Amino acid sequence: MNNKNCYLLNHNINNKVYDFVIDIEESLKNRFIELNIIEEYNIIKIIKAMQDSRLSATDFAWSTGYGYGDVGREKVEEIYSKVFKTEDALVRPSISSGTHALALTLQGLLLPGDTILSITGDPYDTLRQVIGIEGDEKGTLLEYGINYKKVELSEDGNIQKDLVLSSIDDTVKIITIQRSTGYSLRNAISIESIRDITKAIKEKNTDIIIMVDNCYGEFTQILEPTEVGADLAVGSLIKNPGGGIALSGGYVVGPTKYIERISNRLTAPGLGKETGLTFGTTRTTLQGLYFAPKVTMEALKGALLFARVFEKLGFKTFPNSNSERYDIIEAIIFEKEELVVDFCRTIQEASVVDAFVTPYPWEMPGYTDKVIMASGSFIDGSSIELSADGPLREPYIAYFQGGLNYYQCKYAVMLVLNKFFNKGYIKL
């Protein structure tokens, strides 16, 4: 039995759908080869970091209580600092999300009267509530007397260097760059763009802290933001760097003087990084990091396939399939609510966990619009695993990301097209 029969007989995929996807897959072979080069580089980089840190089987041992002398915790943070080429790192399962890691960083470094300047427009929905520019939450940055300013990206999605430099005054302490698209229609920010703007900012004021929200961007290129001038990179372990294996957690990498303040916010002044139990997660955190470049490239290949498939069907995508890729997210503009809902429900059907569950839009904490999310994953909420979501607001965009292996992405896009074809949304 060949692969075609596997799809057509076992999963009732229409023959036209199968042939359509296979033809598009063939057109992407050269792009896939380019991604393999990035994958190989990052895998070797991580292997070297683990070897240089003398990772040992004894580092996987449990500790209890306060976590004093947790050698595994210390080894994880040493390895992360080597991978990201920084002086120090804070990597903990007690950091519950990327938003939590970003909030810790801002709360640890900013004081009343300081200003945070976002140079990629307003940040992702959840961080807006941390700052206090949306929602009615308690304990926001604005409530503590911290100011917020932003510089929008240009119409073509680039950082506006001149506007950024003219927006810097004596109160600006942290400049933030959101590398990924979030719920917006733009391409992700490249390492080259980060290098260019950080150089210009530092030439104007070396004391300004440049923080990159690195979520969804890790290992999509050969270099990371902290290798090209950014002071801090921040992210989640249930996205790219967790490889679909890390159970929970987040990370912040950067200079020791900043990591000390951030770790004091995580625990308490005087305790800092010296306490905090890892609950036996050292093995899964590092094994996830080991697999991360491979998994990230599988997800990127899946995103490329989805982009080209829907472009051929006449839908607009961000980024398009000919663009360079700087994160794993693929945005598809459907312009109709029912297409976003059916898309996400079909991604759920393609999952290996909870494939039988039907997702519905709901008022998710941290979001101002109802959101539908498909996430049938081994790690709950993991968006490096096959997943899709979208806020139900015009122009009705679905955001696809993840896939621990490319073939699940291929299977998923066939299921989506099959449903769309049967419902008359598309013609082949």
Short mmCIF file of C-alpha atoms in Angstrom, two decimals:
data_model
loop_
_atom_site.label_atom_id
_atom_site.label_comp_id
_atom_site.label_asym_id
_atom_site.label_seq_id
_atom_site.Cartn_x
_atom_site.Cartn_y
_atom_site.Cartn_z
CA MET A 1 0.00 0.00 0.00
CA ASN A 2 1.53 3.34 -1.04
CA ASN A 3 1.22 6.64 0.79
CA LYS A 4 -1.55 7.87 -1.46
CA ASN A 5 -3.77 4.94 -0.51
CA CYS A 6 -2.99 5.65 3.15
CA TYR A 7 -4.52 9.10 2.85
CA LEU A 8 -7.34 8.24 0.46
CA LEU A 9 -8.51 4.95 1.98
CA ASN A 10 -7.76 5.42 5.67
CA HIS A 11 -8.80 9.06 5.96
CA ASN A 12 -11.25 9.55 3.07
CA ILE A 13 -9.15 12.30 1.49
CA ASN A 14 -10.47 13.34 -1.91
CA ASN A 15 -8.14 12.38 -4.75
CA LYS A 16 -8.14 15.99 -6.03
CA VAL A 17 -7.11 17.26 -2.60
CA TYR A 18 -4.25 14.76 -2.36
CA ASP A 19 -2.86 15.57 -5.82
CA PHE A 20 -3.17 19.32 -5.19
CA VAL A 21 -1.14 19.12 -1.96
CA ILE A 22 1.49 16.76 -3.41
CA ASP A 23 2.12 19.09 -6.36
CA ILE A 24 2.61 22.01 -3.99
CA GLU A 25 4.87 19.98 -1.71
CA GLU A 26 7.10 19.19 -4.69
CA SER A 27 7.44 22.92 -5.46
CA LEU A 28 8.85 23.52 -1.94
CA LYS A 29 11.68 20.98 -1.99
CA ASN A 30 14.43 23.58 -2.43
CA ARG A 31 13.04 25.70 0.43
CA PHE A 32 13.08 22.63 2.65
CA ILE A 33 16.76 22.04 1.85
CA GLU A 34 17.55 25.62 2.94
CA LEU A 35 15.77 25.00 6.25
CA ASN A 36 17.78 21.81 6.79
CA ILE A 37 20.98 23.88 6.78
CA ILE A 38 19.67 26.10 9.61
CA GLU A 39 18.50 23.02 11.52
CA GLU A 40 21.91 21.37 11.30
CA TYR A 41 23.76 24.48 12.50
CA ASN A 42 21.53 24.91 15.54
CA ILE A 43 21.62 21.23 16.48
CA ILE A 44 25.43 21.26 16.52
CA LYS A 45 25.41 24.52 18.52
CA ILE A 46 23.22 22.96 21.20
CA ILE A 47 25.26 19.75 21.33
CA LYS A 48 28.41 21.82 21.85
CA ALA A 49 26.77 23.85 24.64
CA MET A 50 25.78 20.67 26.47
CA GLN A 51 29.22 19.16 26.05
CA ASP A 52 31.02 22.32 27.19
CA SER A 53 28.75 22.45 30.25
CA ARG A 54 29.72 18.84 31.08
CA LEU A 55 26.11 17.70 31.19
CA SER A 56 25.95 14.53 33.29
CA ALA A 57 23.31 11.91 34.10
CA THR A 58 23.58 13.03 37.73
CA ASP A 59 22.28 16.46 36.70
CA PHE A 60 18.85 14.88 36.22
CA ALA A 61 18.50 14.01 39.91
CA TRP A 62 15.67 15.46 41.98
CA SER A 63 16.05 17.91 44.82
CA THR A 64 13.38 18.94 47.30
CA GLY A 65 12.35 21.85 49.49
CA TYR A 66 13.98 25.16 48.68
CA GLY A 67 16.04 23.68 45.88
CA TYR A 68 19.37 24.77 47.33
CA GLY A 69 22.18 23.18 45.36
CA ASP A 70 19.93 22.00 42.55
CA VAL A 71 22.76 21.18 40.15
CA GLY A 72 20.36 20.36 37.33
CA ARG A 73 18.75 23.80 37.54
CA GLU A 74 22.15 25.42 37.41
CA LYS A 75 23.21 23.25 34.47
CA VAL A 76 20.10 24.13 32.47
CA GLU A 77 20.79 27.83 32.93
CA GLU A 78 24.46 27.42 32.04
CA ILE A 79 23.53 25.62 28.82
CA TYR A 80 20.94 28.25 27.87
CA SER A 81 23.48 31.02 28.38
CA LYS A 82 25.93 29.21 26.10
CA VAL A 83 23.31 28.58 23.38
CA PHE A 84 22.18 32.22 23.38
CA LYS A 85 25.74 33.55 23.89
CA THR A 86 24.87 35.49 27.05
CA GLU A 87 26.46 35.96 30.43
CA ASP A 88 23.58 34.47 32.39
CA ALA A 89 20.14 32.88 32.14
CA LEU A 90 17.00 32.29 34.16
CA VAL A 91 15.17 29.12 33.04
CA ARG A 92 12.44 27.83 35.34
CA PRO A 93 9.34 25.61 35.19
CA SER A 94 7.74 28.08 37.61
CA ILE A 95 7.65 30.67 34.81
CA SER A 96 4.24 29.69 33.50
CA SER A 97 4.26 31.26 30.04
CA GLY A 98 6.01 33.62 27.66
CA THR A 99 3.83 36.44 28.96
CA HIS A 100 4.91 35.61 32.51
CA ALA A 101 8.57 35.69 31.48
CA LEU A 102 8.10 39.07 29.78
CA ALA A 103 6.20 40.48 32.76
CA LEU A 104 8.92 39.31 35.16
CA THR A 105 11.55 41.00 33.03
CA LEU A 106 9.71 44.32 32.84
CA GLN A 107 8.69 44.30 36.51
CA GLY A 108 12.21 43.38 37.57
CA LEU A 109 13.94 46.13 35.64
CA LEU A 110 11.54 49.08 35.52
CA LEU A 111 10.96 51.60 38.32
CA PRO A 112 8.28 54.32 38.71
CA GLY A 113 8.97 57.11 36.23
CA ASP A 114 10.74 54.82 33.77
CA THR A 115 9.38 54.41 30.24
CA ILE A 116 9.03 51.30 28.16
CA LEU A 117 9.17 51.96 24.41
CA SER A 118 7.77 49.31 22.09
CA ILE A 119 9.20 49.75 18.60
CA THR A 120 7.10 47.09 16.86
CA GLY A 121 3.75 48.70 17.65
CA ASP A 122 1.53 47.53 20.48
CA PRO A 123 2.61 44.12 21.74
CA TYR A 124 0.67 40.84 21.78
CA ASP A 125 -2.77 40.90 23.43
CA THR A 126 -1.73 39.37 26.76
CA LEU A 127 1.20 41.75 27.28
CA ARG A 128 -1.06 44.76 26.73
CA GLN A 129 -2.84 43.82 29.93
CA VAL A 130 0.49 43.51 31.74
CA ILE A 131 1.33 47.06 30.67
CA GLY A 132 -2.19 48.30 31.39
CA ILE A 133 -3.15 49.67 27.98
CA GLU A 134 -6.00 47.16 27.70
CA GLY A 135 -8.35 45.58 30.21
CA ASP A 136 -8.87 46.50 33.84
CA GLU A 137 -6.32 44.35 35.63
CA LYS A 138 -4.63 45.14 38.95
CA GLY A 139 -0.89 45.51 39.33
CA THR A 140 -0.14 46.71 35.81
CA LEU A 141 2.98 48.66 34.89
CA LEU A 142 0.95 51.83 34.40
CA GLU A 143 -0.53 51.44 37.89
CA TYR A 144 3.00 51.39 39.28
CA GLY A 145 3.88 54.65 37.55
CA ILE A 146 5.74 53.19 34.60
CA ASN A 147 5.14 54.94 31.29
CA TYR A 148 4.48 53.36 27.92
CA LYS A 149 5.22 54.61 24.40
CA LYS A 150 5.21 52.91 21.04
CA VAL A 151 6.48 53.36 17.53
CA GLU A 152 4.45 51.63 14.83
CA LEU A 153 6.10 49.58 12.14
CA SER A 154 6.17 51.02 8.65
CA GLU A 155 3.45 50.07 6.17
CA ASP A 156 5.70 47.32 4.83
CA GLY A 157 6.29 45.92 8.32
CA ASN A 158 9.77 47.26 9.05
CA ILE A 159 11.14 49.01 12.14
CA GLN A 160 11.23 52.76 11.56
CA LYS A 161 14.74 53.60 12.72
CA ASP A 162 14.50 57.39 12.54
CA LEU A 163 11.21 57.47 14.45
CA VAL A 164 12.61 55.11 17.07
CA LEU A 165 15.69 57.25 17.65
CA SER A 166 13.64 60.45 17.85
CA SER A 167 11.30 58.81 20.40
CA ILE A 168 14.10 58.09 22.87
CA ASP A 169 14.24 60.49 25.80
CA ASP A 170 15.85 60.41 29.24
CA THR A 171 13.00 58.35 30.72
CA VAL A 172 13.23 55.46 28.26
CA LYS A 173 14.84 52.54 30.08
CA ILE A 174 13.69 49.51 28.07
CA ILE A 175 13.04 49.20 24.36
CA THR A 176 11.05 46.13 23.41
CA ILE A 177 10.97 44.28 20.10
CA GLN A 178 8.29 41.67 19.47
CA ARG A 179 9.95 39.35 17.01
CA SER A 180 6.86 37.35 16.07
CA THR A 181 3.68 38.58 14.44
CA GLY A 182 1.24 37.96 17.29
CA TYR A 183 -2.34 38.60 16.16
CA SER A 184 -1.25 41.03 13.47
CA LEU A 185 -0.70 41.02 9.73
CA ARG A 186 2.99 41.48 9.28
CA ASN A 187 6.09 39.39 8.79
CA ALA A 188 8.22 38.54 11.79
CA ILE A 189 11.27 40.68 12.56
CA SER A 190 14.51 39.28 11.19
CA ILE A 191 17.79 38.94 13.04
CA GLU A 192 19.29 41.34 10.50
CA SER A 193 16.71 44.00 11.41
CA ILE A 194 17.36 43.44 15.12
CA ARG A 195 21.10 43.83 14.53
CA ASP A 196 20.58 47.08 12.63
CA ILE A 197 18.26 48.76 15.13
CA THR A 198 20.14 47.67 18.26
CA LYS A 199 23.37 49.09 16.83
CA ALA A 200 21.66 52.43 16.16
CA ILE A 201 20.04 52.56 19.62
CA LYS A 202 23.26 51.71 21.44
CA GLU A 203 25.12 54.39 19.49
CA LYS A 204 22.62 56.90 20.84
CA ASN A 205 22.43 55.59 24.41
CA THR A 206 24.41 52.59 25.62
CA ASP A 207 22.40 52.40 28.87
CA ILE A 208 19.07 51.58 27.24
CA ILE A 209 18.08 47.94 27.71
CA ILE A 210 16.92 46.21 24.53
CA MET A 211 14.57 43.31 25.21
CA VAL A 212 13.37 40.95 22.47
CA ASP A 213 10.21 38.93 22.86
CA ASN A 214 11.67 35.85 21.18
CA CYS A 215 8.53 33.69 21.31
CA TYR A 216 8.06 31.56 18.15
CA GLY A 217 11.38 32.80 16.72
CA GLU A 218 13.98 30.60 18.41
CA PHE A 219 16.13 28.54 16.01
CA THR A 220 14.37 29.81 12.88
CA GLN A 221 17.66 31.46 11.90
CA ILE A 222 21.29 30.68 12.65
CA LEU A 223 21.71 33.54 15.13
CA GLU A 224 19.61 34.63 18.11
CA PRO A 225 18.85 38.26 19.09
CA THR A 226 21.39 38.25 21.93
CA GLU A 227 24.12 37.37 19.42
CA VAL A 228 23.51 40.57 17.44
CA GLY A 229 23.28 43.22 20.15
CA ALA A 230 20.02 42.71 22.08
CA ASP A 231 20.56 42.69 25.84
CA LEU A 232 17.78 40.24 26.65
CA ALA A 233 15.83 37.52 24.88
CA VAL A 234 12.69 36.18 26.53
CA GLY A 235 10.48 33.24 25.69
CA SER A 236 8.43 30.19 26.60
CA LEU A 237 9.50 26.56 26.91
CA ILE A 238 6.22 25.29 25.47
CA LYS A 239 7.08 26.96 22.20
CA ASN A 240 10.19 26.40 20.06
CA PRO A 241 12.93 25.82 22.67
CA GLY A 242 10.94 23.15 24.52
CA GLY A 243 10.85 20.91 21.47
CA GLY A 244 7.40 19.65 22.43
CA ILE A 245 8.97 17.82 25.38
CA ALA A 246 9.49 20.47 28.09
CA LEU A 247 6.59 20.21 30.53
CA SER A 248 6.35 23.93 31.30
CA GLY A 249 8.48 26.98 31.83
CA GLY A 250 10.01 30.11 30.42
CA TYR A 251 13.43 31.67 29.99
CA VAL A 252 15.24 34.99 30.11
CA VAL A 253 18.83 35.24 28.86
CA GLY A 254 21.14 38.23 29.19
CA PRO A 255 23.71 39.98 31.40
CA THR A 256 24.03 38.88 35.03
CA LYS A 257 23.21 42.36 36.33
CA TYR A 258 19.77 42.14 34.73
CA ILE A 259 19.14 38.46 35.44
CA GLU A 260 19.78 39.13 39.14
CA ARG A 261 17.02 41.74 39.29
CA ILE A 262 14.62 39.59 37.29
CA SER A 263 15.27 36.52 39.47
CA ASN A 264 14.66 38.66 42.57
CA ARG A 265 11.23 39.41 41.13
CA LEU A 266 10.62 35.69 40.50
CA THR A 267 11.56 34.66 44.06
CA ALA A 268 12.57 37.45 46.46
CA PRO A 269 15.46 39.86 47.01
CA GLY A 270 18.19 37.91 48.73
CA LEU A 271 16.99 34.61 47.28
CA GLY A 272 17.23 35.27 43.54
CA LYS A 273 18.39 32.30 41.51
CA GLU A 274 19.53 30.28 44.54
CA THR A 275 16.09 28.84 45.28
CA GLY A 276 13.28 27.39 43.26
CA LEU A 277 12.59 23.70 42.88
CA THR A 278 12.63 22.29 39.33
CA PHE A 279 10.45 19.29 40.27
CA GLY A 280 12.52 16.82 38.28
CA THR A 281 12.03 18.66 34.98
CA THR A 282 15.73 19.05 34.15
CA ARG A 283 15.75 16.03 31.85
CA THR A 284 12.68 17.05 29.83
CA THR A 285 13.77 20.70 29.64
CA LEU A 286 17.15 19.77 28.19
CA GLN A 287 15.88 16.95 26.02
CA GLY A 288 13.37 19.40 24.59
CA LEU A 289 16.14 21.89 23.88
CA TYR A 290 18.13 19.12 22.18
CA PHE A 291 15.24 18.38 19.82
CA ALA A 292 14.20 22.03 19.41
CA PRO A 293 16.02 22.88 16.14
CA LYS A 294 14.67 19.74 14.47
CA VAL A 295 11.12 20.32 15.68
CA THR A 296 11.23 24.03 14.78
CA MET A 297 12.21 23.22 11.21
CA GLU A 298 9.46 20.58 10.94
CA ALA A 299 6.99 23.27 12.01
CA LEU A 300 8.47 25.77 9.53
CA LYS A 301 8.12 23.29 6.68
CA GLY A 302 4.50 22.81 7.69
CA ALA A 303 3.94 26.57 7.76
CA LEU A 304 5.43 26.88 4.27
CA LEU A 305 3.13 24.16 2.98
CA PHE A 306 0.05 25.83 4.48
CA ALA A 307 1.11 29.20 3.05
CA ARG A 308 1.54 27.97 -0.50
CA VAL A 309 -1.58 25.79 -0.43
CA PHE A 310 -3.83 28.66 0.60
CA GLU A 311 -2.12 31.14 -1.73
CA LYS A 312 -2.89 28.82 -4.64
CA LEU A 313 -6.52 28.81 -3.52
CA GLY A 314 -6.65 32.62 -3.62
CA PHE A 315 -6.33 33.43 0.08
CA LYS A 316 -3.89 36.03 1.37
CA THR A 317 -1.22 34.75 3.76
CA PHE A 318 1.39 36.31 6.04
CA PRO A 319 4.17 35.62 5.42
CA ASN A 320 3.72 34.40 1.88
CA SER A 321 5.45 31.23 0.77
CA ASN A 322 8.26 33.10 -1.00
CA SER A 323 9.25 35.13 2.07
CA GLU A 324 12.14 34.39 4.37
CA ARG A 325 10.86 32.86 7.63
CA TYR A 326 11.67 34.36 11.03
CA ASP A 327 9.00 32.64 13.13
CA ILE A 328 6.77 29.57 12.89
CA ILE A 329 3.40 31.36 12.62
CA GLU A 330 1.37 31.38 9.42
CA ALA A 331 -1.56 33.79 9.20
CA ILE A 332 -4.32 33.04 6.69
CA ILE A 333 -6.99 35.66 5.99
CA PHE A 334 -10.35 33.95 5.56
CA GLU A 335 -12.63 37.04 5.82
CA LYS A 336 -15.45 34.85 7.16
CA GLU A 337 -15.93 33.69 10.74
CA GLU A 338 -17.17 30.23 9.74
CA LEU A 339 -13.98 29.49 7.80
CA VAL A 340 -11.81 30.36 10.80
CA VAL A 341 -13.97 28.13 13.02
CA ASP A 342 -13.94 25.21 10.57
CA PHE A 343 -10.20 25.62 10.00
CA CYS A 344 -9.41 25.41 13.71
CA ARG A 345 -11.82 22.53 14.27
CA THR A 346 -10.16 20.56 11.49
CA ILE A 347 -6.69 21.22 12.91
CA GLN A 348 -8.04 19.75 16.16
CA GLU A 349 -9.21 16.68 14.22
CA ALA A 350 -5.65 16.27 12.90
CA SER A 351 -4.22 16.16 16.43
CA VAL A 352 -3.12 13.02 18.24
CA VAL A 353 -4.49 14.12 21.61
CA ASP A 354 -8.17 15.09 21.93
CA ALA A 355 -8.74 14.72 18.19
CA PHE A 356 -12.38 13.95 19.00
CA VAL A 357 -12.91 17.28 20.81
CA THR A 358 -14.72 20.16 19.07
CA PRO A 359 -13.28 23.58 19.98
CA TYR A 360 -15.62 26.54 20.40
CA PRO A 361 -14.85 30.27 20.60
CA TRP A 362 -14.58 31.45 24.21
CA GLU A 363 -13.57 34.43 26.28
CA MET A 364 -10.01 33.40 27.03
CA PRO A 365 -8.17 35.14 29.90
CA GLY A 366 -5.86 37.86 28.59
CA TYR A 367 -7.78 38.46 25.37
CA THR A 368 -10.39 41.12 24.55
CA ASP A 369 -12.16 39.15 21.78
CA LYS A 370 -13.50 35.63 21.79
CA VAL A 371 -10.80 33.24 20.61
CA ILE A 372 -11.06 29.78 19.10
CA MET A 373 -8.09 27.54 19.75
CA ALA A 374 -7.18 24.11 18.41
CA SER A 375 -4.50 22.46 20.48
CA GLY A 376 -4.57 18.70 20.74
CA SER A 377 -1.12 18.38 22.26
CA PHE A 378 0.95 16.19 24.56
CA ILE A 379 1.85 19.33 26.52
CA ASP A 380 -1.28 21.32 27.27
CA GLY A 381 -1.31 24.57 25.31
CA SER A 382 1.97 23.81 23.54
CA SER A 383 2.10 25.90 20.38
CA ILE A 384 5.18 24.18 18.97
CA GLU A 385 2.83 21.24 18.56
CA LEU A 386 0.21 21.27 15.82
CA SER A 387 -2.14 24.09 16.74
CA ALA A 388 -4.19 26.96 15.38
CA ASP A 389 -6.14 29.84 16.82
CA GLY A 390 -7.73 33.12 15.96
CA PRO A 391 -9.62 35.96 17.60
CA LEU A 392 -13.09 36.27 16.12
CA ARG A 393 -12.76 39.77 14.75
CA GLU A 394 -12.48 41.15 11.24
CA PRO A 395 -10.86 40.33 8.88
CA TYR A 396 -11.17 36.84 10.43
CA ILE A 397 -7.68 35.45 10.41
CA ALA A 398 -6.56 31.98 11.46
CA TYR A 399 -3.05 31.62 12.85
CA PHE A 400 -1.48 28.23 12.22
CA GLN A 401 1.68 27.09 13.95
CA GLY A 402 3.57 24.09 15.16
CA GLY A 403 3.83 20.45 14.25
CA LEU A 404 6.32 18.13 15.90
CA ASN A 405 6.78 16.50 12.52
CA TYR A 406 6.12 17.77 9.02
CA TYR A 407 3.95 14.83 8.00
CA GLN A 408 1.32 15.67 10.57
CA CYS A 409 1.18 19.18 9.06
CA LYS A 410 0.78 17.64 5.61
CA TYR A 411 -2.00 15.41 6.90
CA ALA A 412 -3.65 18.40 8.59
CA VAL A 413 -3.71 20.55 5.47
CA MET A 414 -5.28 17.70 3.52
CA LEU A 415 -8.00 17.35 6.16
CA VAL A 416 -8.69 21.10 6.04
CA LEU A 417 -8.91 21.15 2.25
CA ASN A 418 -11.10 18.07 2.30
CA LYS A 419 -13.59 19.79 4.61
CA PHE A 420 -13.44 23.07 2.69
CA PHE A 421 -13.94 21.23 -0.61
CA ASN A 422 -16.88 19.20 0.71
CA LYS A 423 -18.52 22.35 2.12
CA GLY A 424 -18.05 24.26 -1.11
CA TYR A 425 -15.64 26.86 0.33
CA ILE A 426 -13.05 26.04 -2.34
CA LYS A 427 -12.87 24.54 -5.82
CA LEU A 428 -10.07 22.34 -7.12
#
